[in-house]
């Protein structure tokens, strides 16, 4: 992995993918994001940086014009549609990455050639990473469902292709012991501690955590629209979070900022947060596991499905029911065990009364007349 430079040049962003590979990008303010190829500081890299700084895109490949009726043509139409625009930014980025690889391999194929066998082959190509295989299939289903509705294709080749079953319980939830250990390692007044307090006291997703800031607060209530599904959230600032925000450090546009004071992406936050967790002795757990802990605490405290949906931004009871069902099962199990104990004690008392006394005689209520 390329080491982080001591002094990073302006407008340069560093991205580390899940395999640990480092990528560099140039982006001035709200302009285009430009990939800087090569190792940081190398002649090739510096040439690309200088060109980007001058408003150019060094060695930018010419745009390929898609032929009508090809897969590339279909994708370009989809990306200009309202169906594409109404999805969340996170979903669009994920789909763009998937489609980039699909089009490199099959962009010039006629749409009619994309059969269910072709979709299934694409899924099987990714079978070693089931989540990636299923995300590919979700993207293909969304593309051809839209194309079928727009009458751009006669059939949907993806709708009957099955997802790969993933045997996992998802992100490992944190425990309160983990929270205590993290707080012991990272004191108030650090970015590390601020990140934890935002997560545990709001239950926000990573994509919303990196955006939330002063502009979202009024009368000590955070009001932010969830980036994933557009749900409007209202989250009171609890005492521990208020204390952490006051201690800082916070950024201009977001509470949590990079070491250079700029907002972070959810991907870069995820990478640095894992490092902060390891330093606190917490391994193999992520930011999403804190969201699961917050939901569990609320459910165990008697929170209803509607309350969980409102706080965590779920649009259906699919997720909220998971937590309330588990909390109810726990309460019902304890109640059942208490009833069992009472019944066992009653039976033992009755049995004791039936036993003969030391003199060999039955207790008075059981003497035959």
C-alpha positions as a Python dict, from the first residue, in 0.01 Angstrom:
ca = {
    (1, 'X'): (0, 0, 0),
    (2, 'X'): (129, 343, -87),
    (3, 'X'): (215, 543, 226),
    (4, 'X'): (16, 857, 302),
    (5, 'X'): (225, 1160, 202),
    (6, 'X'): (324, 1396, 481),
    (7, 'X'): (191, 1695, 289),
    (8, 'X'): (-88, 1624, 42),
    (9, 'X'): (-136, 1853, -257),
    (10, 'X'): (-459, 2055, -283),
    (11, 'X'): (-774, 1891, -428),
    (12, 'X'): (-626, 1542, -405),
    (13, 'X'): (-834, 1261, -255),
    (14, 'X'): (-711, 919, -155),
    (15, 'X'): (-930, 609, -185),
    (16, 'X'): (-851, 258, -62),
    (17, 'X'): (-1065, -24, -195),
    (18, 'X'): (-1160, -334, 4),
    (19, 'X'): (-848, -515, -124),
    (20, 'X'): (-619, -245, 12),
    (21, 'X'): (-534, -94, -328),
    (22, 'X'): (-483, 284, -321),
    (23, 'X'): (-631, 518, -584),
    (24, 'X'): (-581, 893, -616),
    (25, 'X'): (-835, 1140, -751),
    (26, 'X'): (-835, 1511, -826),
    (27, 'X'): (-1147, 1713, -755),
    (28, 'X'): (-1157, 2091, -724),
    (29, 'X'): (-1458, 2204, -523),
    (30, 'X'): (-1765, 2058, -697),
    (31, 'X'): (-1591, 1984, -1026),
    (32, 'X'): (-1534, 1658, -1207),
    (33, 'X'): (-1352, 1381, -1022),
    (34, 'X'): (-1040, 1290, -1220),
    (35, 'X'): (-839, 972, -1170),
    (36, 'X'): (-464, 1029, -1119),
    (37, 'X'): (-279, 722, -1243),
    (38, 'X'): (48, 598, -1099),
    (39, 'X'): (209, 618, -756),
    (40, 'X'): (173, 937, -560),
    (41, 'X'): (444, 1186, -665),
    (42, 'X'): (571, 983, -961),
    (43, 'X'): (635, 1169, -1291),
    (44, 'X'): (327, 1011, -1449),
    (45, 'X'): (116, 1101, -1145),
    (46, 'X'): (250, 1458, -1127),
    (47, 'X'): (184, 1513, -1499),
    (48, 'X'): (-178, 1406, -1450),
    (49, 'X'): (-212, 1628, -1145),
    (50, 'X'): (-68, 1936, -1321),
    (51, 'X'): (-299, 1878, -1617),
    (52, 'X'): (-602, 1842, -1390),
    (53, 'X'): (-503, 2154, -1198),
    (54, 'X'): (-490, 2342, -1529),
    (55, 'X'): (-844, 2232, -1601),
    (56, 'X'): (-758, 1941, -1827),
    (57, 'X'): (-793, 1567, -1801),
    (58, 'X'): (-458, 1424, -1904),
    (59, 'X'): (-478, 1145, -2159),
    (60, 'X'): (-854, 1126, -2124),
    (61, 'X'): (-978, 846, -2349),
    (62, 'X'): (-1221, 948, -2625),
    (63, 'X'): (-1585, 883, -2547),
    (64, 'X'): (-1719, 576, -2722),
    (65, 'X'): (-2044, 640, -2902),
    (66, 'X'): (-2280, 353, -2840),
    (67, 'X'): (-2442, 184, -3137),
    (68, 'X'): (-2819, 169, -3126),
    (69, 'X'): (-2952, -157, -2989),
    (70, 'X'): (-2636, -248, -2796),
    (71, 'X'): (-2609, -301, -2422),
    (72, 'X'): (-2404, 20, -2394),
    (73, 'X'): (-2680, 213, -2572),
    (74, 'X'): (-2941, 70, -2333),
    (75, 'X'): (-2736, 162, -2025),
    (76, 'X'): (-2678, 518, -2148),
    (77, 'X'): (-3053, 564, -2194),
    (78, 'X'): (-3116, 425, -1846),
    (79, 'X'): (-2865, 662, -1689),
    (80, 'X'): (-3047, 958, -1844),
    (81, 'X'): (-3389, 841, -1719),
    (82, 'X'): (-3597, 945, -1418),
    (83, 'X'): (-3572, 585, -1295),
    (84, 'X'): (-3197, 628, -1258),
    (85, 'X'): (-3223, 980, -1113),
    (86, 'X'): (-3463, 883, -836),
    (87, 'X'): (-3229, 624, -684),
    (88, 'X'): (-2994, 724, -404),
    (89, 'X'): (-2643, 846, -477),
    (90, 'X'): (-2495, 542, -302),
    (91, 'X'): (-2699, 305, -520),
    (92, 'X'): (-2603, 491, -838),
    (93, 'X'): (-2234, 474, -750),
    (94, 'X'): (-2258, 102, -684),
    (95, 'X'): (-2440, 42, -1011),
    (96, 'X'): (-2197, 261, -1206),
    (97, 'X'): (-1907, 50, -1084),
    (98, 'X'): (-2083, -275, -1174),
    (99, 'X'): (-2189, -147, -1517),
    (100, 'X'): (-1838, -22, -1591),
    (101, 'X'): (-1707, -378, -1575),
    (102, 'X'): (-2007, -521, -1758),
    (103, 'X'): (-1972, -277, -2048),
    (104, 'X'): (-1598, -330, -2080),
    (105, 'X'): (-1673, -695, -2149),
    (106, 'X'): (-2011, -689, -2322),
    (107, 'X'): (-2097, -326, -2407),
    (108, 'X'): (-2106, -383, -2784),
    (109, 'X'): (-2328, -690, -2768),
    (110, 'X'): (-2680, -655, -2904),
    (111, 'X'): (-2942, -636, -2631),
    (112, 'X'): (-3119, -938, -2783),
    (113, 'X'): (-2807, -1145, -2712),
    (114, 'X'): (-2833, -1081, -2340),
    (115, 'X'): (-3028, -1391, -2238),
    (116, 'X'): (-3100, -1541, -1899),
    (117, 'X'): (-2802, -1771, -1960),
    (118, 'X'): (-2578, -1465, -2006),
    (119, 'X'): (-2709, -1311, -1684),
    (120, 'X'): (-2662, -1640, -1501),
    (121, 'X'): (-2305, -1664, -1635),
    (122, 'X'): (-2234, -1315, -1500),
    (123, 'X'): (-2365, -1421, -1161),
    (124, 'X'): (-2155, -1740, -1160),
    (125, 'X'): (-1844, -1543, -1257),
    (126, 'X'): (-1881, -1363, -922),
    (127, 'X'): (-1991, -1665, -717),
    (128, 'X'): (-1683, -1658, -493),
    (129, 'X'): (-1809, -1326, -355),
    (130, 'X'): (-2185, -1388, -316),
    (131, 'X'): (-2264, -1029, -218),
    (132, 'X'): (-2099, -901, -538),
    (133, 'X'): (-2283, -1164, -742),
    (134, 'X'): (-2618, -1060, -595),
    (135, 'X'): (-2543, -689, -645),
    (136, 'X'): (-2466, -762, -1011),
    (137, 'X'): (-2797, -943, -1044),
    (138, 'X'): (-2987, -661, -870),
    (139, 'X'): (-2839, -414, -1118),
    (140, 'X'): (-2931, -628, -1418),
    (141, 'X'): (-3285, -675, -1285),
    (142, 'X'): (-3324, -299, -1236),
    (143, 'X'): (-3190, -227, -1587),
    (144, 'X'): (-3411, -474, -1771),
    (145, 'X'): (-3719, -404, -1561),
    (146, 'X'): (-3690, -39, -1665),
    (147, 'X'): (-3615, -134, -2028),
    (148, 'X'): (-3919, -362, -2038),
    (149, 'X'): (-4145, -86, -1904),
    (150, 'X'): (-4005, 155, -2165),
    (151, 'X'): (-4065, -107, -2436),
    (152, 'X'): (-3697, -104, -2533),
    (153, 'X'): (-3677, -482, -2495),
    (154, 'X'): (-3931, -756, -2550),
    (155, 'X'): (-3829, -971, -2254),
    (156, 'X'): (-3657, -937, -1919),
    (157, 'X'): (-3374, -1195, -1907),
    (158, 'X'): (-3285, -1125, -1544),
    (159, 'X'): (-3619, -1161, -1365),
    (160, 'X'): (-3608, -1541, -1327),
    (161, 'X'): (-3238, -1571, -1240),
    (162, 'X'): (-3212, -1655, -872),
    (163, 'X'): (-2992, -1486, -615),
    (164, 'X'): (-2713, -1680, -445),
    (165, 'X'): (-2809, -1772, -91),
    (166, 'X'): (-2576, -1603, 154),
    (167, 'X'): (-2543, -1771, 493),
    (168, 'X'): (-2454, -1478, 711),
    (169, 'X'): (-2601, -1281, 998),
    (170, 'X'): (-2470, -960, 845),
    (171, 'X'): (-2255, -708, 1026),
    (172, 'X'): (-2151, -817, 1375),
    (173, 'X'): (-2330, -598, 1632),
    (174, 'X'): (-2128, -413, 1891),
    (175, 'X'): (-2176, -468, 2264),
    (176, 'X'): (-2172, -211, 2543),
    (177, 'X'): (-1836, -357, 2647),
    (178, 'X'): (-1706, -260, 2301),
    (179, 'X'): (-1841, 93, 2347),
    (180, 'X'): (-1672, 119, 2689),
    (181, 'X'): (-1339, -5, 2548),
    (182, 'X'): (-1355, 240, 2258),
    (183, 'X'): (-1433, 533, 2487),
    (184, 'X'): (-1146, 434, 2715),
    (185, 'X'): (-906, 444, 2418),
    (186, 'X'): (-1035, 762, 2252),
    (187, 'X'): (-1108, 1056, 2479),
    (188, 'X'): (-1334, 1354, 2416),
    (189, 'X'): (-1172, 1611, 2189),
    (190, 'X'): (-1070, 1356, 1922),
    (191, 'X'): (-1224, 1278, 1584),
    (192, 'X'): (-1227, 913, 1683),
    (193, 'X'): (-1449, 976, 1985),
    (194, 'X'): (-1676, 1216, 1797),
    (195, 'X'): (-1742, 950, 1532),
    (196, 'X'): (-1849, 696, 1795),
    (197, 'X'): (-2081, 937, 1975),
    (198, 'X'): (-2254, 1034, 1651),
    (199, 'X'): (-2303, 668, 1560),
    (200, 'X'): (-2432, 537, 1894),
    (201, 'X'): (-2645, 842, 1979),
    (202, 'X'): (-2813, 882, 1638),
    (203, 'X'): (-2808, 541, 1468),
    (204, 'X'): (-2719, 715, 1139),
    (205, 'X'): (-2584, 521, 844),
    (206, 'X'): (-2226, 596, 733),
    (207, 'X'): (-2354, 782, 426),
    (208, 'X'): (-2550, 1022, 650),
    (209, 'X'): (-2293, 1042, 929),
    (210, 'X'): (-2034, 1196, 694),
    (211, 'X'): (-2289, 1462, 584),
    (212, 'X'): (-2455, 1570, 909),
    (213, 'X'): (-2344, 1908, 1041),
    (214, 'X'): (-2453, 2237, 1196),
    (215, 'X'): (-2682, 2313, 904),
    (216, 'X'): (-2898, 2013, 999),
    (217, 'X'): (-2952, 2118, 1362),
    (218, 'X'): (-3234, 2334, 1494),
    (219, 'X'): (-3344, 2353, 1858),
    (220, 'X'): (-3108, 2066, 1945),
    (221, 'X'): (-3275, 1834, 1692),
    (222, 'X'): (-3100, 1693, 1386),
    (223, 'X'): (-3322, 1711, 1077),
    (224, 'X'): (-3164, 1535, 781),
    (225, 'X'): (-3297, 1346, 480),
    (226, 'X'): (-3151, 995, 461),
    (227, 'X'): (-2934, 956, 154),
    (228, 'X'): (-3033, 592, 98),
    (229, 'X'): (-3410, 630, 69),
    (230, 'X'): (-3492, 1000, 114),
    (231, 'X'): (-3672, 951, 447),
    (232, 'X'): (-3671, 1266, 663),
    (233, 'X'): (-3516, 1201, 1003),
    (234, 'X'): (-3563, 1391, 1329),
    (235, 'X'): (-3303, 1298, 1590),
    (236, 'X'): (-3264, 1482, 1923),
    (237, 'X'): (-2904, 1557, 2021),
    (238, 'X'): (-2853, 1351, 2337),
    (239, 'X'): (-2620, 1472, 2618),
    (240, 'X'): (-2321, 1255, 2526),
    (241, 'X'): (-2337, 1367, 2164),
    (242, 'X'): (-2376, 1731, 2264),
    (243, 'X'): (-2068, 1696, 2485),
    (244, 'X'): (-1866, 1538, 2203),
    (245, 'X'): (-1965, 1807, 1949),
    (246, 'X'): (-1867, 2080, 2198),
    (247, 'X'): (-1528, 1912, 2255),
    (248, 'X'): (-1470, 1880, 1877),
    (249, 'X'): (-1287, 1888, 1650),
    (250, 'X'): (-1563, 1944, 1394),
    (251, 'X'): (-1557, 2055, 1032),
    (252, 'X'): (-1724, 2348, 860),
    (253, 'X'): (-1982, 2155, 657),
    (254, 'X'): (-2000, 1837, 862),
    (255, 'X'): (-1937, 1749, 1224),
    (256, 'X'): (-1696, 1472, 1125),
    (257, 'X'): (-1420, 1589, 889),
    (258, 'X'): (-1091, 1459, 756),
    (259, 'X'): (-761, 1561, 910),
    (260, 'X'): (-756, 1840, 650),
    (261, 'X'): (-1095, 1971, 768),
    (262, 'X'): (-1288, 1851, 462),
    (263, 'X'): (-1596, 1624, 459),
    (264, 'X'): (-1524, 1253, 423),
    (265, 'X'): (-1678, 995, 192),
    (266, 'X'): (-1851, 700, 353),
    (267, 'X'): (-1583, 472, 202),
    (268, 'X'): (-1289, 669, 342),
    (269, 'X'): (-1463, 692, 681),
    (270, 'X'): (-1517, 316, 683),
    (271, 'X'): (-1146, 257, 622),
    (272, 'X'): (-1018, 492, 892),
    (273, 'X'): (-1285, 384, 1143),
    (274, 'X'): (-1172, 22, 1122),
    (275, 'X'): (-823, 141, 1214),
    (276, 'X'): (-958, 336, 1511),
    (277, 'X'): (-1145, 26, 1625),
    (278, 'X'): (-835, -194, 1602),
    (279, 'X'): (-643, 58, 1812),
    (280, 'X'): (-914, 18, 2078),
    (281, 'X'): (-885, -362, 2065),
    (282, 'X'): (-1211, -408, 1872),
    (283, 'X'): (-1162, -636, 1571),
    (284, 'X'): (-1386, -752, 1286),
    (285, 'X'): (-1658, -499, 1366),
    (286, 'X'): (-1776, -202, 1163),
    (287, 'X'): (-1968, 123, 1201),
    (288, 'X'): (-2289, -52, 1095),
    (289, 'X'): (-2257, -282, 1395),
    (290, 'X'): (-2306, 23, 1620),
    (291, 'X'): (-2631, 103, 1438),
    (292, 'X'): (-2744, -253, 1516),
    (293, 'X'): (-2653, -207, 1881),
    (294, 'X'): (-2853, 118, 1900),
    (295, 'X'): (-3156, -55, 1746),
    (296, 'X'): (-3123, -344, 1990),
    (297, 'X'): (-3105, -110, 2290),
    (298, 'X'): (-3418, 74, 2177),
    (299, 'X'): (-3611, -247, 2114),
    (300, 'X'): (-3507, -396, 2450),
    (301, 'X'): (-3628, -76, 2617),
    (302, 'X'): (-3976, -133, 2478),
    (303, 'X'): (-3946, 71, 2158),
    (304, 'X'): (-4220, -5, 1907),
    (305, 'X'): (-4171, -94, 1542),
    (306, 'X'): (-4298, 252, 1445),
    (307, 'X'): (-4046, 419, 1677),
    (308, 'X'): (-3758, 219, 1533),
    (309, 'X'): (-3871, 299, 1178),
    (310, 'X'): (-3886, 671, 1257),
    (311, 'X'): (-3542, 690, 1422),
    (312, 'X'): (-3351, 463, 1185),
    (313, 'X'): (-3520, 571, 863),
    (314, 'X'): (-3671, 237, 761),
    (315, 'X'): (-3966, 265, 525),
    (316, 'X'): (-4119, -74, 612),
    (317, 'X'): (-4135, -290, 924),
    (318, 'X'): (-3906, -554, 771),
    (319, 'X'): (-3603, -438, 971),
    (320, 'X'): (-3779, -296, 1276),
    (321, 'X'): (-3966, -625, 1323),
    (322, 'X'): (-3633, -809, 1347),
    (323, 'X'): (-3537, -612, 1657),
    (324, 'X'): (-3879, -595, 1824),
    (325, 'X'): (-3935, -966, 1759),
    (326, 'X'): (-3602, -1052, 1923),
    (327, 'X'): (-3674, -820, 2218),
    (328, 'X'): (-4024, -967, 2260),
    (329, 'X'): (-3884, -1320, 2242),
    (330, 'X'): (-3639, -1235, 2519),
    (331, 'X'): (-3910, -1083, 2741),
    (332, 'X'): (-4150, -1372, 2673),
    (333, 'X'): (-3877, -1626, 2746),
    (334, 'X'): (-3805, -1464, 3084),
    (335, 'X'): (-4177, -1449, 3165),
    (336, 'X'): (-4221, -1815, 3067),
    (337, 'X'): (-3922, -1919, 3279),
    (338, 'X'): (-4066, -1731, 3579),
    (339, 'X'): (-4402, -1907, 3534),
    (340, 'X'): (-4222, -2242, 3507),
    (341, 'X'): (-4034, -2170, 3831),
    (342, 'X'): (-4359, -2082, 4012),
    (343, 'X'): (-4528, -2397, 3888),
    (344, 'X'): (-4232, -2616, 3986),
    (345, 'X'): (-4225, -2464, 4337),
    (346, 'X'): (-4603, -2520, 4375),
    (347, 'X'): (-4568, -2886, 4270),
    (348, 'X'): (-4273, -2936, 4505),
    (349, 'X'): (-4473, -2792, 4795),
    (350, 'X'): (-4767, -3020, 4718),
    (351, 'X'): (-4540, -3324, 4688),
    (352, 'X'): (-4375, -3237, 5018),
    (353, 'X'): (-4714, -3229, 5187),
    (354, 'X'): (-4794, -3578, 5055),
    (355, 'X'): (-4477, -3736, 5201),
    (356, 'X'): (-4505, -3935, 5531),
    (357, 'X'): (-4401, -3760, 5854),
    (358, 'X'): (-4102, -3890, 6055),
    (359, 'X'): (-4347, -4097, 6264),
    (360, 'X'): (-4455, -4279, 5952),
    (361, 'X'): (-4798, -4129, 5950),
    (362, 'X'): (-4938, -3933, 5653),
    (363, 'X'): (-5011, -3567, 5712),
    (364, 'X'): (-5362, -3514, 5847),
    (365, 'X'): (-5518, -3404, 5513),
    (366, 'X'): (-5427, -3742, 5355),
    (367, 'X'): (-5532, -3982, 5639),
    (368, 'X'): (-5802, -4224, 5517),
    (369, 'X'): (-6125, -4214, 5712),
}
